[in-house]
Amino acid sequence: MANSYYDPADLRKFGKITEWSEELGTKFFDYYSKVFEEGALSAREKSLIALAVAHVVKCPYCIDAYTKDGLQRGITKEEMMEAVHAGAAIESGATLVHGVQMMNKYNKLSM
Amino acid sequence: MATKSLKARHNELAATDRQLDILNGGIFKEGRLPYFKDKLAKTGHFPLRPKKLEILQINVGYMCNQVCQHCHVDAGPDRKEIMTRETMEQCLEVIRNTGAHTLDLTGGAPEMNPDFRWFVEEASKAGIKDFIVRSNLTIIRANKKYHDLPEFFRKHNVHVVSSMPHYTRGKTDKQRGDGVFDKSIQALKDLNAVGYGMPGSDLRLDLVYNPSGAFLPGDQEAMEKDFKKALDEDFGIQFHNLFAITNLPIARFLDYLLASENYEDYMYSLVEAYNPAAVENVMCTNTISVSWDGWLYDCDFNQMLGLKVDSKVKHISEYNEDLLNNRNIIISQHCYGCTAGAGSSCQGSVA
């Protein structure tokens, strides 16, 4: 066992999850690769969405994977950073919109 | 960014033995990744054998006006290895009699060879179907004496293949040096002006894309679309095809991979992307590479690693196509670069 929770080399072993549950693992990877195929959205657009989500869910493996994927697709660093901001804006918005709940509760409890 | 070759810097990687030690050792020797030979054997491709010879690629010298960070030739202004007219004459003899349909001149910057124009004039008389010159573009703008190259290429019906790592200035200059992007754009405009790269034009202008870093090229067709759109919209530039070429882990790109601690991950990426369909069409199966001093190699990469053909015939002076076609191709772990994903060759993807 490694001494830290995240090891970059573990990303390469992702496919091994299938070994302990072949049916579910295979279904997941089939689904995953289908999702990122060219569709109504381009594979390039989906790569940027994945990068933004990777940041929001704070997955270091996904950040490594989709930064590299973006570079391979010729996506520029400006585009990547804008995608990260889009994710961050939604995430901070999600926090801030709860401020309304706080305000509601405050008002209800106050005379 | 370095302005000298590894050789001029006395870098240990200037020695091909040192590069081969690295490629044969480490992760491969420890058994973490399979040797290329074993991978080939597993998919029934070992030994790798030539098919019909289609391309004669001649490297007329390692001198270049640029010192690109990823250069597998370790080319630069300080490299003095230049093909002599005598060796060129031997090459012409072969060009006149070869069964190959494509002649591919490369370097360095081939235009810097003092006998380049004479060689092109003579070679163009041989009636080869496709005559390629690999031009780095900036050479056209480097000095007044090169400004008329587009016209010279046109006159001899040369197919121009040029490097262009990205359609944005930042990425291009980072890989190839400051100012390279602007000069390349001007050179492309000059080529367009004489008819190169225009839709429907017989004057072929193709671009080569190399990733500017430790990652593989994306889908060639998708990249071509992006390049075409951006170059047309931003600069009104036209070209025919984009060749996406994978950087092979040798010379300066190997140096970069090691220095940036990307070597292992990069090799993993190449091995994981191994594609048997790419092996079927890998360029060493239809190409012979000739060095500035006339030695024969399976490809330009093997040339840079000093791995001469495994044949009785090893030099242009004793060239014999039948004998050469009956050889085993020399391989090492750098070959994973040509078999990854959609494959890679001097003509781009192969699968």
PDB file of N, CA and C in Angstrom, chain A residues 8-9 11-13 38 43-44 64 67-80, chain B residues 32 166-168 171 174 209 212 214-219 223 225-226 264-266 268-269 272:
ATOM      1  N   PRO A   8      -0.412   8.933  -8.918  1.00  0.00           N
ATOM      2  CA  PRO A   8      -0.680   9.155 -10.342  1.00  0.00           C
ATOM      3  C   PRO A   8      -0.660   7.851 -11.155  1.00  0.00           C
ATOM      4  N   ALA A   9       0.185   6.904 -10.746  1.00  0.00           N
ATOM      5  CA  ALA A   9       0.307   5.650 -11.505  1.00  0.00           C
ATOM      6  C   ALA A   9      -0.978   4.810 -11.408  1.00  0.00           C
ATOM      7  N   LEU A  11      -3.923   5.734 -12.030  1.00  0.00           N
ATOM      8  CA  LEU A  11      -4.823   6.034 -13.152  1.00  0.00           C
ATOM      9  C   LEU A  11      -4.693   4.984 -14.260  1.00  0.00           C
ATOM     10  N   ARG A  12      -3.449   4.549 -14.480  1.00  0.00           N
ATOM     11  CA  ARG A  12      -3.207   3.532 -15.516  1.00  0.00           C
ATOM     12  C   ARG A  12      -3.891   2.207 -15.167  1.00  0.00           C
ATOM     13  N   LYS A  13      -4.176   2.013 -13.876  1.00  0.00           N
ATOM     14  CA  LYS A  13      -4.758   0.730 -13.443  1.00  0.00           C
ATOM     15  C   LYS A  13      -6.284   0.789 -13.384  1.00  0.00           C
ATOM     16  N   GLU A  38     -18.215  11.259 -30.583  1.00  0.00           N
ATOM     17  CA  GLU A  38     -18.776  12.382 -31.342  1.00  0.00           C
ATOM     18  C   GLU A  38     -20.298  12.224 -31.400  1.00  0.00           C
ATOM     19  N   ALA A  43     -16.711  15.681 -29.671  1.00  0.00           N
ATOM     20  CA  ALA A  43     -15.831  15.069 -28.676  1.00  0.00           C
ATOM     21  C   ALA A  43     -14.986  16.147 -27.991  1.00  0.00           C
ATOM     22  N   ARG A  44     -14.682  17.194 -28.753  1.00  0.00           N
ATOM     23  CA  ARG A  44     -13.881  18.297 -28.205  1.00  0.00           C
ATOM     24  C   ARG A  44     -14.663  19.035 -27.106  1.00  0.00           C
ATOM     25  N   ASP A  64      -5.753  15.193 -14.502  1.00  0.00           N
ATOM     26  CA  ASP A  64      -4.602  14.764 -15.315  1.00  0.00           C
ATOM     27  C   ASP A  64      -5.089  14.254 -16.672  1.00  0.00           C
ATOM     28  N   THR A  67      -6.703  17.092 -18.928  1.00  0.00           N
ATOM     29  CA  THR A  67      -5.750  18.107 -19.374  1.00  0.00           C
ATOM     30  C   THR A  67      -4.974  17.532 -20.564  1.00  0.00           C
ATOM     31  N   LYS A  68      -4.545  16.286 -20.391  1.00  0.00           N
ATOM     32  CA  LYS A  68      -3.807  15.612 -21.465  1.00  0.00           C
ATOM     33  C   LYS A  68      -4.702  15.425 -22.698  1.00  0.00           C
ATOM     34  N   ASP A  69      -5.940  15.014 -22.437  1.00  0.00           N
ATOM     35  CA  ASP A  69      -6.878  14.819 -23.544  1.00  0.00           C
ATOM     36  C   ASP A  69      -7.069  16.130 -24.322  1.00  0.00           C
ATOM     37  N   GLY A  70      -7.179  17.226 -23.577  1.00  0.00           N
ATOM     38  CA  GLY A  70      -7.354  18.532 -24.215  1.00  0.00           C
ATOM     39  C   GLY A  70      -6.146  18.901 -25.066  1.00  0.00           C
ATOM     40  N   LEU A  71      -4.942  18.663 -24.513  1.00  0.00           N
ATOM     41  CA  LEU A  71      -3.717  18.955 -25.269  1.00  0.00           C
ATOM     42  C   LEU A  71      -3.700  18.143 -26.556  1.00  0.00           C
ATOM     43  N   GLN A  72      -4.081  16.863 -26.452  1.00  0.00           N
ATOM     44  CA  GLN A  72      -4.078  16.004 -27.642  1.00  0.00           C
ATOM     45  C   GLN A  72      -5.055  16.499 -28.694  1.00  0.00           C
ATOM     46  N   ARG A  73      -6.128  17.104 -28.241  1.00  0.00           N
ATOM     47  CA  ARG A  73      -7.123  17.610 -29.193  1.00  0.00           C
ATOM     48  C   ARG A  73      -6.789  19.011 -29.694  1.00  0.00           C
ATOM     49  N   GLY A  74      -5.673  19.569 -29.216  1.00  0.00           N
ATOM     50  CA  GLY A  74      -5.293  20.913 -29.648  1.00  0.00           C
ATOM     51  C   GLY A  74      -6.079  22.005 -28.947  1.00  0.00           C
ATOM     52  N   ILE A  75      -6.724  21.659 -27.834  1.00  0.00           N
ATOM     53  CA  ILE A  75      -7.461  22.660 -27.062  1.00  0.00           C
ATOM     54  C   ILE A  75      -6.445  23.579 -26.375  1.00  0.00           C
ATOM     55  N   THR A  76      -6.705  24.888 -26.417  1.00  0.00           N
ATOM     56  CA  THR A  76      -5.719  25.826 -25.879  1.00  0.00           C
ATOM     57  C   THR A  76      -5.889  25.967 -24.371  1.00  0.00           C
ATOM     58  N   LYS A  77      -4.859  26.497 -23.717  1.00  0.00           N
ATOM     59  CA  LYS A  77      -4.929  26.659 -22.265  1.00  0.00           C
ATOM     60  C   LYS A  77      -5.991  27.687 -21.886  1.00  0.00           C
ATOM     61  N   GLU A  78      -6.225  28.662 -22.762  1.00  0.00           N
ATOM     62  CA  GLU A  78      -7.264  29.656 -22.485  1.00  0.00           C
ATOM     63  C   GLU A  78      -8.637  28.979 -22.445  1.00  0.00           C
ATOM     64  N   GLU A  79      -8.871  28.082 -23.411  1.00  0.00           N
ATOM     65  CA  GLU A  79     -10.148  27.358 -23.425  1.00  0.00           C
ATOM     66  C   GLU A  79     -10.281  26.491 -22.177  1.00  0.00           C
ATOM     67  N   MET A  80      -9.191  25.843 -21.800  1.00  0.00           N
ATOM     68  CA  MET A  80      -9.242  24.973 -20.615  1.00  0.00           C
ATOM     69  C   MET A  80      -9.563  25.779 -19.361  1.00  0.00           C
TER      70      MET A  80
ATOM     71  N   ARG B  32       8.517  -3.801 -16.561  1.00  0.00           N
ATOM     72  CA  ARG B  32       7.247  -3.089 -16.329  1.00  0.00           C
ATOM     73  C   ARG B  32       6.523  -2.841 -17.651  1.00  0.00           C
ATOM     74  N   HIS B 166       1.180  24.366 -34.271  1.00  0.00           N
ATOM     75  CA  HIS B 166      -0.148  24.800 -33.826  1.00  0.00           C
ATOM     76  C   HIS B 166      -0.552  26.039 -34.592  1.00  0.00           C
ATOM     77  N   TYR B 167      -1.851  26.326 -34.542  1.00  0.00           N
ATOM     78  CA  TYR B 167      -2.325  27.518 -35.241  1.00  0.00           C
ATOM     79  C   TYR B 167      -2.350  28.732 -34.321  1.00  0.00           C
ATOM     80  N   THR B 168      -1.775  28.564 -33.124  1.00  0.00           N
ATOM     81  CA  THR B 168      -1.633  29.732 -32.245  1.00  0.00           C
ATOM     82  C   THR B 168      -0.151  30.037 -32.053  1.00  0.00           C
ATOM     83  N   LYS B 171       1.946  28.323 -28.695  1.00  0.00           N
ATOM     84  CA  LYS B 171       2.380  26.926 -28.743  1.00  0.00           C
ATOM     85  C   LYS B 171       3.475  26.712 -29.773  1.00  0.00           C
ATOM     86  N   LYS B 174       6.840  28.219 -28.491  1.00  0.00           N
ATOM     87  CA  LYS B 174       7.376  27.476 -27.348  1.00  0.00           C
ATOM     88  C   LYS B 174       8.159  26.252 -27.823  1.00  0.00           C
ATOM     89  N   TYR B 209       1.854  18.329 -38.139  1.00  0.00           N
ATOM     90  CA  TYR B 209       1.613  18.736 -36.759  1.00  0.00           C
ATOM     91  C   TYR B 209       2.314  17.756 -35.822  1.00  0.00           C
ATOM     92  N   SER B 212       3.186  19.686 -29.072  1.00  0.00           N
ATOM     93  CA  SER B 212       4.231  20.471 -28.411  1.00  0.00           C
ATOM     94  C   SER B 212       4.303  20.073 -26.945  1.00  0.00           C
ATOM     95  N   ALA B 214       4.549  16.372 -23.994  1.00  0.00           N
ATOM     96  CA  ALA B 214       4.591  14.931 -23.733  1.00  0.00           C
ATOM     97  C   ALA B 214       3.213  14.302 -23.880  1.00  0.00           C
ATOM     98  N   PHE B 215       2.600  14.482 -25.013  1.00  0.00           N
ATOM     99  CA  PHE B 215       1.296  13.859 -25.247  1.00  0.00           C
ATOM    100  C   PHE B 215       1.204  13.447 -26.716  1.00  0.00           C
ATOM    101  N   LEU B 216       0.246  12.569 -27.001  1.00  0.00           N
ATOM    102  CA  LEU B 216       0.135  12.044 -28.362  1.00  0.00           C
ATOM    103  C   LEU B 216      -0.718  12.981 -29.216  1.00  0.00           C
ATOM    104  N   PRO B 217      -0.558  12.908 -30.530  1.00  0.00           N
ATOM    105  CA  PRO B 217      -1.414  13.749 -31.365  1.00  0.00           C
ATOM    106  C   PRO B 217      -2.852  13.264 -31.317  1.00  0.00           C
ATOM    107  N   GLY B 218      -3.788  14.171 -31.439  1.00  0.00           N
ATOM    108  CA  GLY B 218      -5.195  13.799 -31.492  1.00  0.00           C
ATOM    109  C   GLY B 218      -5.554  13.286 -32.873  1.00  0.00           C
ATOM    110  N   ASP B 219      -6.817  13.101 -33.087  1.00  0.00           N
ATOM    111  CA  ASP B 219      -7.316  12.595 -34.355  1.00  0.00           C
ATOM    112  C   ASP B 219      -6.912  13.529 -35.500  1.00  0.00           C
ATOM    113  N   MET B 223      -8.000  17.453 -36.211  1.00  0.00           N
ATOM    114  CA  MET B 223      -6.983  18.509 -36.108  1.00  0.00           C
ATOM    115  C   MET B 223      -6.897  19.282 -37.423  1.00  0.00           C
ATOM    116  N   LYS B 225      -9.242  19.828 -39.509  1.00  0.00           N
ATOM    117  CA  LYS B 225     -10.396  20.737 -39.567  1.00  0.00           C
ATOM    118  C   LYS B 225     -10.123  21.999 -38.744  1.00  0.00           C
ATOM    119  N   ASP B 226      -9.609  21.804 -37.520  1.00  0.00           N
ATOM    120  CA  ASP B 226      -9.311  22.953 -36.645  1.00  0.00           C
ATOM    121  C   ASP B 226      -8.251  23.856 -37.272  1.00  0.00           C
ATOM    122  N   GLU B 264       8.706   8.206 -18.391  1.00  0.00           N
ATOM    123  CA  GLU B 264       7.989   6.954 -18.094  1.00  0.00           C
ATOM    124  C   GLU B 264       6.523   7.026 -18.510  1.00  0.00           C
ATOM    125  N   ASP B 265       5.858   8.107 -18.134  1.00  0.00           N
ATOM    126  CA  ASP B 265       4.441   8.252 -18.495  1.00  0.00           C
ATOM    127  C   ASP B 265       4.258   8.240 -20.004  1.00  0.00           C
ATOM    128  N   TYR B 266       5.185   8.899 -20.700  1.00  0.00           N
ATOM    129  CA  TYR B 266       5.073   8.966 -22.156  1.00  0.00           C
ATOM    130  C   TYR B 266       5.217   7.573 -22.759  1.00  0.00           C
ATOM    131  N   TYR B 268       4.606   4.747 -21.287  1.00  0.00           N
ATOM    132  CA  TYR B 268       3.374   4.017 -20.962  1.00  0.00           C
ATOM    133  C   TYR B 268       2.269   4.361 -21.965  1.00  0.00           C
ATOM    134  N   SER B 269       2.131   5.663 -22.256  1.00  0.00           N
ATOM    135  CA  SER B 269       1.090   6.094 -23.207  1.00  0.00           C
ATOM    136  C   SER B 269       1.301   5.441 -24.568  1.00  0.00           C
ATOM    137  N   GLU B 272       0.599   1.597 -24.285  1.00  0.00           N
ATOM    138  CA  GLU B 272      -0.839   1.337 -24.117  1.00  0.00           C
ATOM    139  C   GLU B 272      -1.611   1.571 -25.408  1.00  0.00           C
TER     140      GLU B 272
END
